[in-house]
XYZ file of C-alpha atoms in Angstrom:
421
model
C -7.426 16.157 22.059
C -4.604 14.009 22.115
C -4.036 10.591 20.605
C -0.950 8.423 20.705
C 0.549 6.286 18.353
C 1.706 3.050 19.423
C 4.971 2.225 16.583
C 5.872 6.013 16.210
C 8.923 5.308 14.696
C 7.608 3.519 12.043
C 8.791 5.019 8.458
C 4.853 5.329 7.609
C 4.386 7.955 10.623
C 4.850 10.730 8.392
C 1.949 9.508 6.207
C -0.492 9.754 9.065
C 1.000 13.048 10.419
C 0.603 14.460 6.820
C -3.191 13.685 7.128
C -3.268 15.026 10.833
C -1.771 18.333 9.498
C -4.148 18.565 6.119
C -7.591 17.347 8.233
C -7.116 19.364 11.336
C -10.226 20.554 11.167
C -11.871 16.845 11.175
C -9.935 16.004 13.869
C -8.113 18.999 15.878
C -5.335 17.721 17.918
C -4.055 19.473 20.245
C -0.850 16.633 21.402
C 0.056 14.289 18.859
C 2.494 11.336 21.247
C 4.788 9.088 18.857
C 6.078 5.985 21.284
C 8.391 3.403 20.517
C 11.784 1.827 22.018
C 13.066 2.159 18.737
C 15.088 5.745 19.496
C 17.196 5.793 16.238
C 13.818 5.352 14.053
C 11.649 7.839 16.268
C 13.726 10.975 16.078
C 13.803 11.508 12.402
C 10.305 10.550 12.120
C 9.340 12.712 15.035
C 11.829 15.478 13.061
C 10.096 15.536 9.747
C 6.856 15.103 11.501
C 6.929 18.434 13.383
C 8.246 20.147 9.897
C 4.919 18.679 8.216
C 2.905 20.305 10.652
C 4.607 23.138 10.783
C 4.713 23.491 6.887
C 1.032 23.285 6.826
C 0.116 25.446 10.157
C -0.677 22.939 12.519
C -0.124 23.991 16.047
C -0.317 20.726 18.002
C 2.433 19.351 19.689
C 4.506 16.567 19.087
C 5.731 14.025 21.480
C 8.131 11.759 21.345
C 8.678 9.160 24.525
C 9.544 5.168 25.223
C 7.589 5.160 27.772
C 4.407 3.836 27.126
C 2.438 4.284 30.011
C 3.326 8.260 29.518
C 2.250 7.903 26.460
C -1.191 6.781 26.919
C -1.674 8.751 29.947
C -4.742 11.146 29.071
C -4.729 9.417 25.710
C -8.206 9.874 24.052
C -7.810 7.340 21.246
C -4.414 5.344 20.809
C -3.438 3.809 17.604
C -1.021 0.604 16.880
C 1.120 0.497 14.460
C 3.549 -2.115 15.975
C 5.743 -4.568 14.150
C 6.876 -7.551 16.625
C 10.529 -8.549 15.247
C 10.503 -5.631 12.567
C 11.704 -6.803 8.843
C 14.169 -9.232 9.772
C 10.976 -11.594 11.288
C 8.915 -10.192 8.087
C 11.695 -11.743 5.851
C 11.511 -14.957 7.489
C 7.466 -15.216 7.521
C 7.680 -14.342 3.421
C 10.519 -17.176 2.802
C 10.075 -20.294 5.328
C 6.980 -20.897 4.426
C 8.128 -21.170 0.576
C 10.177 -24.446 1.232
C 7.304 -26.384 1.717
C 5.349 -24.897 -1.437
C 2.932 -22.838 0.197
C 2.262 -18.771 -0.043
C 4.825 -16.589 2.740
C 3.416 -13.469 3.143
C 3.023 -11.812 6.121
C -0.780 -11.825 7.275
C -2.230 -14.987 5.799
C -1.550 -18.559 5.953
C 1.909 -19.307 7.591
C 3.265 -16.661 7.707
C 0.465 -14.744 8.563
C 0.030 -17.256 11.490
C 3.786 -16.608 12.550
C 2.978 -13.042 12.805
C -0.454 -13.032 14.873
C 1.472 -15.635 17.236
C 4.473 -13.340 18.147
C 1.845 -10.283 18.171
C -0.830 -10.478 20.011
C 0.614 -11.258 23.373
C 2.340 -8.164 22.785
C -1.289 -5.969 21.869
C -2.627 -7.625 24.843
C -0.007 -6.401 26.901
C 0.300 -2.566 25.409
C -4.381 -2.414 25.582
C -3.758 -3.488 29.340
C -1.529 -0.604 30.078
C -3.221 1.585 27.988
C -6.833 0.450 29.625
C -5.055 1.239 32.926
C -3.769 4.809 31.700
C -6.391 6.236 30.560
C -10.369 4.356 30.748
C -11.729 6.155 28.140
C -9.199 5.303 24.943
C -10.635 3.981 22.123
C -7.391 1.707 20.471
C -7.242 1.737 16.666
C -5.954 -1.108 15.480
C -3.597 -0.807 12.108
C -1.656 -3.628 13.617
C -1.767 -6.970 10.872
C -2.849 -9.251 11.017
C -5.768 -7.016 11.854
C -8.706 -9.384 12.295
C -6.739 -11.656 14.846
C -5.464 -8.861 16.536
C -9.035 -7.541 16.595
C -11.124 -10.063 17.665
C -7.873 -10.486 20.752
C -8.756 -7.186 21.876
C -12.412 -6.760 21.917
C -12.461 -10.638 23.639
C -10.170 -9.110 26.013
C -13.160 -6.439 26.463
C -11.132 -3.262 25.008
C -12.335 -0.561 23.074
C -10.897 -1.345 20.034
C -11.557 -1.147 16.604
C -9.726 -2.484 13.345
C -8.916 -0.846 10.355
C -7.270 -2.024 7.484
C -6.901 0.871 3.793
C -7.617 -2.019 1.227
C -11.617 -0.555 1.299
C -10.543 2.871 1.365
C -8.099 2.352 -1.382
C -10.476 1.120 -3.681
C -12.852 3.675 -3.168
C -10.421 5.733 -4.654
C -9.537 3.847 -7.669
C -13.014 3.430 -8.181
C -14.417 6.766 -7.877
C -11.516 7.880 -10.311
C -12.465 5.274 -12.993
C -15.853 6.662 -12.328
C -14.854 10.034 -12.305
C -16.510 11.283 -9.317
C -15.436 12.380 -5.976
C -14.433 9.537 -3.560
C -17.085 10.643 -0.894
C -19.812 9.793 -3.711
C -18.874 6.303 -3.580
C -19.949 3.451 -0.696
C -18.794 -0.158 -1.207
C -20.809 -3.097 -0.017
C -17.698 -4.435 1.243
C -17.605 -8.065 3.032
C -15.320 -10.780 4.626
C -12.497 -11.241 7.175
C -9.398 -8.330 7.126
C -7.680 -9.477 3.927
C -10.300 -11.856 2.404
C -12.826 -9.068 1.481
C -14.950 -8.566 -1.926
C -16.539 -5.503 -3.200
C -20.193 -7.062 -3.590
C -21.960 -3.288 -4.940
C -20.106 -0.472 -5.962
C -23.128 2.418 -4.734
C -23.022 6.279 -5.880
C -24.733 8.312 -3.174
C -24.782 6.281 0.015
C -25.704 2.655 0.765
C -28.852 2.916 -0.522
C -27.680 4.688 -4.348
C -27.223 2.831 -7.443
C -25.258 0.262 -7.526
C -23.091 0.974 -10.559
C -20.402 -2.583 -10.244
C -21.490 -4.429 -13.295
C -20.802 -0.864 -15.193
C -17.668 -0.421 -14.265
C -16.396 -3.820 -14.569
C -18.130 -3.586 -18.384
C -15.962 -0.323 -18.796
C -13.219 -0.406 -16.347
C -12.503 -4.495 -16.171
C -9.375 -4.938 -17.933
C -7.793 -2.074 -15.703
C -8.951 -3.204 -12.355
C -8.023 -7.228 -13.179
C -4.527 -5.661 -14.171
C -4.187 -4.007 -10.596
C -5.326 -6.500 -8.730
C -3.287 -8.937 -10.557
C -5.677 -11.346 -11.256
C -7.504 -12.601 -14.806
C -10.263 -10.771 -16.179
C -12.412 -13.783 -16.859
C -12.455 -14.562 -12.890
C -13.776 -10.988 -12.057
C -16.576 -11.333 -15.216
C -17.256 -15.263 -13.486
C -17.417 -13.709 -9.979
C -19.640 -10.603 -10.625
C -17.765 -9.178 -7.591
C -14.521 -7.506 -6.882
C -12.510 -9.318 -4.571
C -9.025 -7.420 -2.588
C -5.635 -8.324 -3.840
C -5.213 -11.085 -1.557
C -7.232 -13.336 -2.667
C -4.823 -13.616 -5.495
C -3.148 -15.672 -2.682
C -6.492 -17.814 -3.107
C -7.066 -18.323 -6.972
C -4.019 -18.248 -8.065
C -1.873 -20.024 -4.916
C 0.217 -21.848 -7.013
C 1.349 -19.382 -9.865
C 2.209 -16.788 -6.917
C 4.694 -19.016 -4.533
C 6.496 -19.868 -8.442
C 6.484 -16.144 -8.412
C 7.794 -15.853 -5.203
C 10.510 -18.310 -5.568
C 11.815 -16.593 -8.536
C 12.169 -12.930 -6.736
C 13.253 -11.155 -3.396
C 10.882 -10.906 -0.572
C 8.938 -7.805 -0.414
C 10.420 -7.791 3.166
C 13.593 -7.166 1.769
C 12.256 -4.288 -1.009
C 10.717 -2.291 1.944
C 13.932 -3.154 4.295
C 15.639 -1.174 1.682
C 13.077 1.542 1.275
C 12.787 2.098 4.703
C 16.770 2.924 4.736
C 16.254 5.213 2.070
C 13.326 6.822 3.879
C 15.247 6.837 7.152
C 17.539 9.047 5.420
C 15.376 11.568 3.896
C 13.643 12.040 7.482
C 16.798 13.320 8.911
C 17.412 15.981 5.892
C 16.119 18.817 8.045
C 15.292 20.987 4.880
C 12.606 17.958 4.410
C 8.862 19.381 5.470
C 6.449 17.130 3.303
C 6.280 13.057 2.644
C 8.177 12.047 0.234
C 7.073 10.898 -2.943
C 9.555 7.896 -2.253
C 6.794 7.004 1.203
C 4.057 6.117 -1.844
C 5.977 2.692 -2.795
C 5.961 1.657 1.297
C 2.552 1.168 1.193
C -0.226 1.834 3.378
C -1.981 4.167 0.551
C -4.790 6.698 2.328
C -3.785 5.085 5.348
C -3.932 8.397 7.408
C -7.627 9.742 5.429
C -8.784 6.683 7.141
C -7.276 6.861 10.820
C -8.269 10.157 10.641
C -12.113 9.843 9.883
C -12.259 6.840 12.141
C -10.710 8.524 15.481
C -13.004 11.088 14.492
C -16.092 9.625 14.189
C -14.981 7.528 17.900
C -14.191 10.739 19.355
C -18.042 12.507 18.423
C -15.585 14.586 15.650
C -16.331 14.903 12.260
C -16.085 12.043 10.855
C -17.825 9.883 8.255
C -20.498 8.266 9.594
C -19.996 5.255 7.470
C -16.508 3.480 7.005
C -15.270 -0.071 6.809
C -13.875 -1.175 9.508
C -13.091 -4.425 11.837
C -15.339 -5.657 14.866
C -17.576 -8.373 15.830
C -19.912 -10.241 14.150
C -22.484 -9.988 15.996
C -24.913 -11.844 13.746
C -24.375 -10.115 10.766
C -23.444 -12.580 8.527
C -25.772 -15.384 10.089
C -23.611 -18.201 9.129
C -20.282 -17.196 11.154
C -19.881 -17.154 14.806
C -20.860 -13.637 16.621
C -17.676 -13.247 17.695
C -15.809 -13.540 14.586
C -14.639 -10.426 13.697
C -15.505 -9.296 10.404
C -14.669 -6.381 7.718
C -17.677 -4.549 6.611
C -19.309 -1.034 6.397
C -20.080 0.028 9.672
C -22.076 3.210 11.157
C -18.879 4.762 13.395
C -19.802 6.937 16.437
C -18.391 7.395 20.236
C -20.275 4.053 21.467
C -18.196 2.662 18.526
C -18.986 0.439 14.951
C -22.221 -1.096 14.234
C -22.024 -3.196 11.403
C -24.976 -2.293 8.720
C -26.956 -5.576 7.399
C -25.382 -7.479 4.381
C -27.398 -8.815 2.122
C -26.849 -12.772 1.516
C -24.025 -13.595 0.346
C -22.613 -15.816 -2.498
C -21.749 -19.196 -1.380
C -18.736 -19.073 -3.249
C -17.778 -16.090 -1.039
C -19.681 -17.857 2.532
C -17.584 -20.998 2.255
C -13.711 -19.511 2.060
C -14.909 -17.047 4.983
C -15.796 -19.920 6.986
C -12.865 -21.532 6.277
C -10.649 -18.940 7.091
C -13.074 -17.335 10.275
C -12.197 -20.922 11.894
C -8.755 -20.864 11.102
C -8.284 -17.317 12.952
C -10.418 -18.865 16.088
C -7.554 -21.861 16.210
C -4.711 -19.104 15.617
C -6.081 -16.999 18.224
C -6.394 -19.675 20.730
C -2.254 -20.389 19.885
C -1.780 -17.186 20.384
C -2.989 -16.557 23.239
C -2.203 -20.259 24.946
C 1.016 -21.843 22.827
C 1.621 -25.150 22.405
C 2.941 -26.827 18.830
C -0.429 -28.621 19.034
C -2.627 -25.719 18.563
C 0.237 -24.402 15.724
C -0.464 -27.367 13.923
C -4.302 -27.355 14.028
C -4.851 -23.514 12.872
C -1.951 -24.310 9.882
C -4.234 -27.487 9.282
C -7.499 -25.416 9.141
C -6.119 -22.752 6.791
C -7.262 -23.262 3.392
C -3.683 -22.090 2.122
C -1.599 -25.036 3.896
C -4.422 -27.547 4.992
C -2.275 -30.981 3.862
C -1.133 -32.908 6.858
C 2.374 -33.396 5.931
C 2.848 -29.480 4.787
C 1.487 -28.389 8.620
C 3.732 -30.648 10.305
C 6.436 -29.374 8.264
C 5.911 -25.555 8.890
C 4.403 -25.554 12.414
C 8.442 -26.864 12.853
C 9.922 -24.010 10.976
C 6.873 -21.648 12.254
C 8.932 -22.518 15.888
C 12.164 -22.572 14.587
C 12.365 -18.808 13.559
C 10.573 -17.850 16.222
C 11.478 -19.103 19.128
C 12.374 -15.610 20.792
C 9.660 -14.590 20.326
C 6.952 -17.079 21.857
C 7.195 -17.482 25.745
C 5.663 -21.338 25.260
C 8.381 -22.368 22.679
């Protein structure tokens, strides 16, 4: 088996190699390809990567290359990873957006936007080639903002499928609050990539007990306190929503917040040096403990069991994951793509049925679903027009004056980066 990775030099490689080399036997690769142009980056990765799987026995091979369409040549699943305009564009979508008193942060609202438009041209471009090299590749898509990027590749008819570790990552809170192993608990999980609530916390499977109002009884103080957001909204809710919809309910209190602090562009430019330099100690064979403040927790548990499951492996049969509506929840379009448990097998995800939803939950999915049609349709077209009418449908910037404003910054720092502009 052999499956590429699209962004190899990226400093959270080693995090997915690690889980590689510890779940070989879920998914036994036999060729492990790291791409990227990004030579100074991919040979320490690549480095410490080969000492991980040596370290723990594993006797694929690693690859290293630039060249993409060697890379994906024979490919049976490829994953992205890619960063268009690494930190330095990062630092500007988590700052510009600021000046006009809205959130910057690099997958929703303006920023977010910024990010999808200098992206997905680029995905579009990299699933072509990799279409050509090799037919039968499924593409994993790690690449944010995942839902955009998506819903771009499965209209462009590839065989892709999103994944995002926010669902896997609180399975794994959860089941330690709960004390019991993480493969005993299945989230009712629903929304868009990064606008997601747990609805049911289940022991067993998705038809066991649901076991949510218990542990935010026992556990509510701890979970508010990680998520960052007040206790009394997760009692008034009944549900557990992600992280970032602390972008949502609290949208004012976090850009003061974010005025009054550096960018988390520029804490993980900074890591990243730091990790850069551990790679290329060659006495280092394991991930660091410094890789756990990057980011990207369980990351590789999750690529792994997906690929697997796509590639008739071992994988879990169930797992959250990103693809098409497809009527399951009736009041978005089918081809929205959405975030939701998902039987995963070699013809791909099939969303399992949701029960209805809160209305307080429909109407900020609808919102933001249309918003990602409009910055999809920027993406993939240009034109400050279109800019200005996804910024004006997104429930984080929405004023006229405010879109105006940033689709003119938006362009501004990224004008080397969109073809149109």
């Amino acid at each position: 088996m052999k499956l590429t990775v699209v962004g190899g030099g990226s400093t959270y490689t080693p995090e997915l190699v690690d889980g590689f080399a510890r779940l070989r036997d879920v998914l036994p690769l036999e060729e492990l390809v790291l791409v990227d142009p990004a030579t100074d980056r991919l040979e320490p990765v690549a480095g410490l990567a080969r000492r991980i799987f040596a370290r723990q026995g594993h006797d694929g091979r690693i690859v290293t290359t630039s060249d993409l369409d060697r890379a994906a040549d024979g490919a049976d699943a490829v994953l992205l990873q890619l960063r268009v305009g690494g930190q330095a564009a990062r630092e500007q979508d988590e700052t510009w957006p600021l000046e006009c008193g809205c959130v910057g942060q690099e997958t929703t609202g303006a920023g977010g936007l910024a990010k999808a438009l200098r992206t997905v041209p680029v995905v579009l471009d990299v699933a072509d080639r990799v279409r050509r090299a090799s037919p039968h590749a499924w593409i994993i898509d790690f690449t944010n903002p995942v839902g955009i990027v998506t819903r771009a590749l499965l209209r462009a008819g590839h065989k892709a499928v999103g994944l995002c570790n926010v669902a896997i990552g609180l399975q794994r809170k959860f089941a330690a609050l709960l004390g019991v192993a993480p493969a005993e608990v299945h989230l009712d999980h629903v929304g868009l990539n990064h606008l997601t609530w747990e609805t049911a916390v289940r022991l067993g499977g998705p038809e066991g007990k649901d076991v949510l109002p218990d542990l935010l009884a026992d556990h509510g103080d701890t979970i508010a306190e990680d998520l960052r957001l007040p206790r009394p909204l997760l009692d008034r809710l009944g549900v557990i929503p992600s992280y970032y919809l602390r972008y949502y309910y609290l949208h004012d209190k976090v850009v003061e917040e974010m005025r009054t602090r550096p960018s988390r562009a520029a804490e993980v430019a900074a890591l990243e040096r730091e990790l850069l330099t551990l790679y290329g100690d060659p006495a280092l064979d394991e991930k660091p403990a410094l890789l756990a403040r990057r980011g990207g927790a369980h990351y590789s548990e999750a690529a792994v069991d997906l690929a697997a499951a796509l590639l008739g492996g071992e994988g879990s049969a169930y797992q959250v994951v990103n693809t098409f509506n497809r009527g399951t929840l009736p009041f978005l379009p089918d081809d929205a793509v959405i975030e939701v448990q998902a039987a995963v097998g070699p013809r791909g995800a099939t969303p399992l049925p949701v029960p209805s939803v809160d209305p307080l939950l429909t109407g900020l999915m609808a919102n933001v679903a249309a918003y990602e049609d409009l910055a999809l349709d920027a993406a993939l077209h240009g034109g400050r027009d279109r800019v200005l009418r996804a910024l004006l449908a997104h429930p984080l910037v929405g004023q006229y004056e405010y879109a105006e404003a940033l689709t003119d910054r938006l362009i501004a720092h990224n004008r080397e980066h969109l073809a149109w502009a």
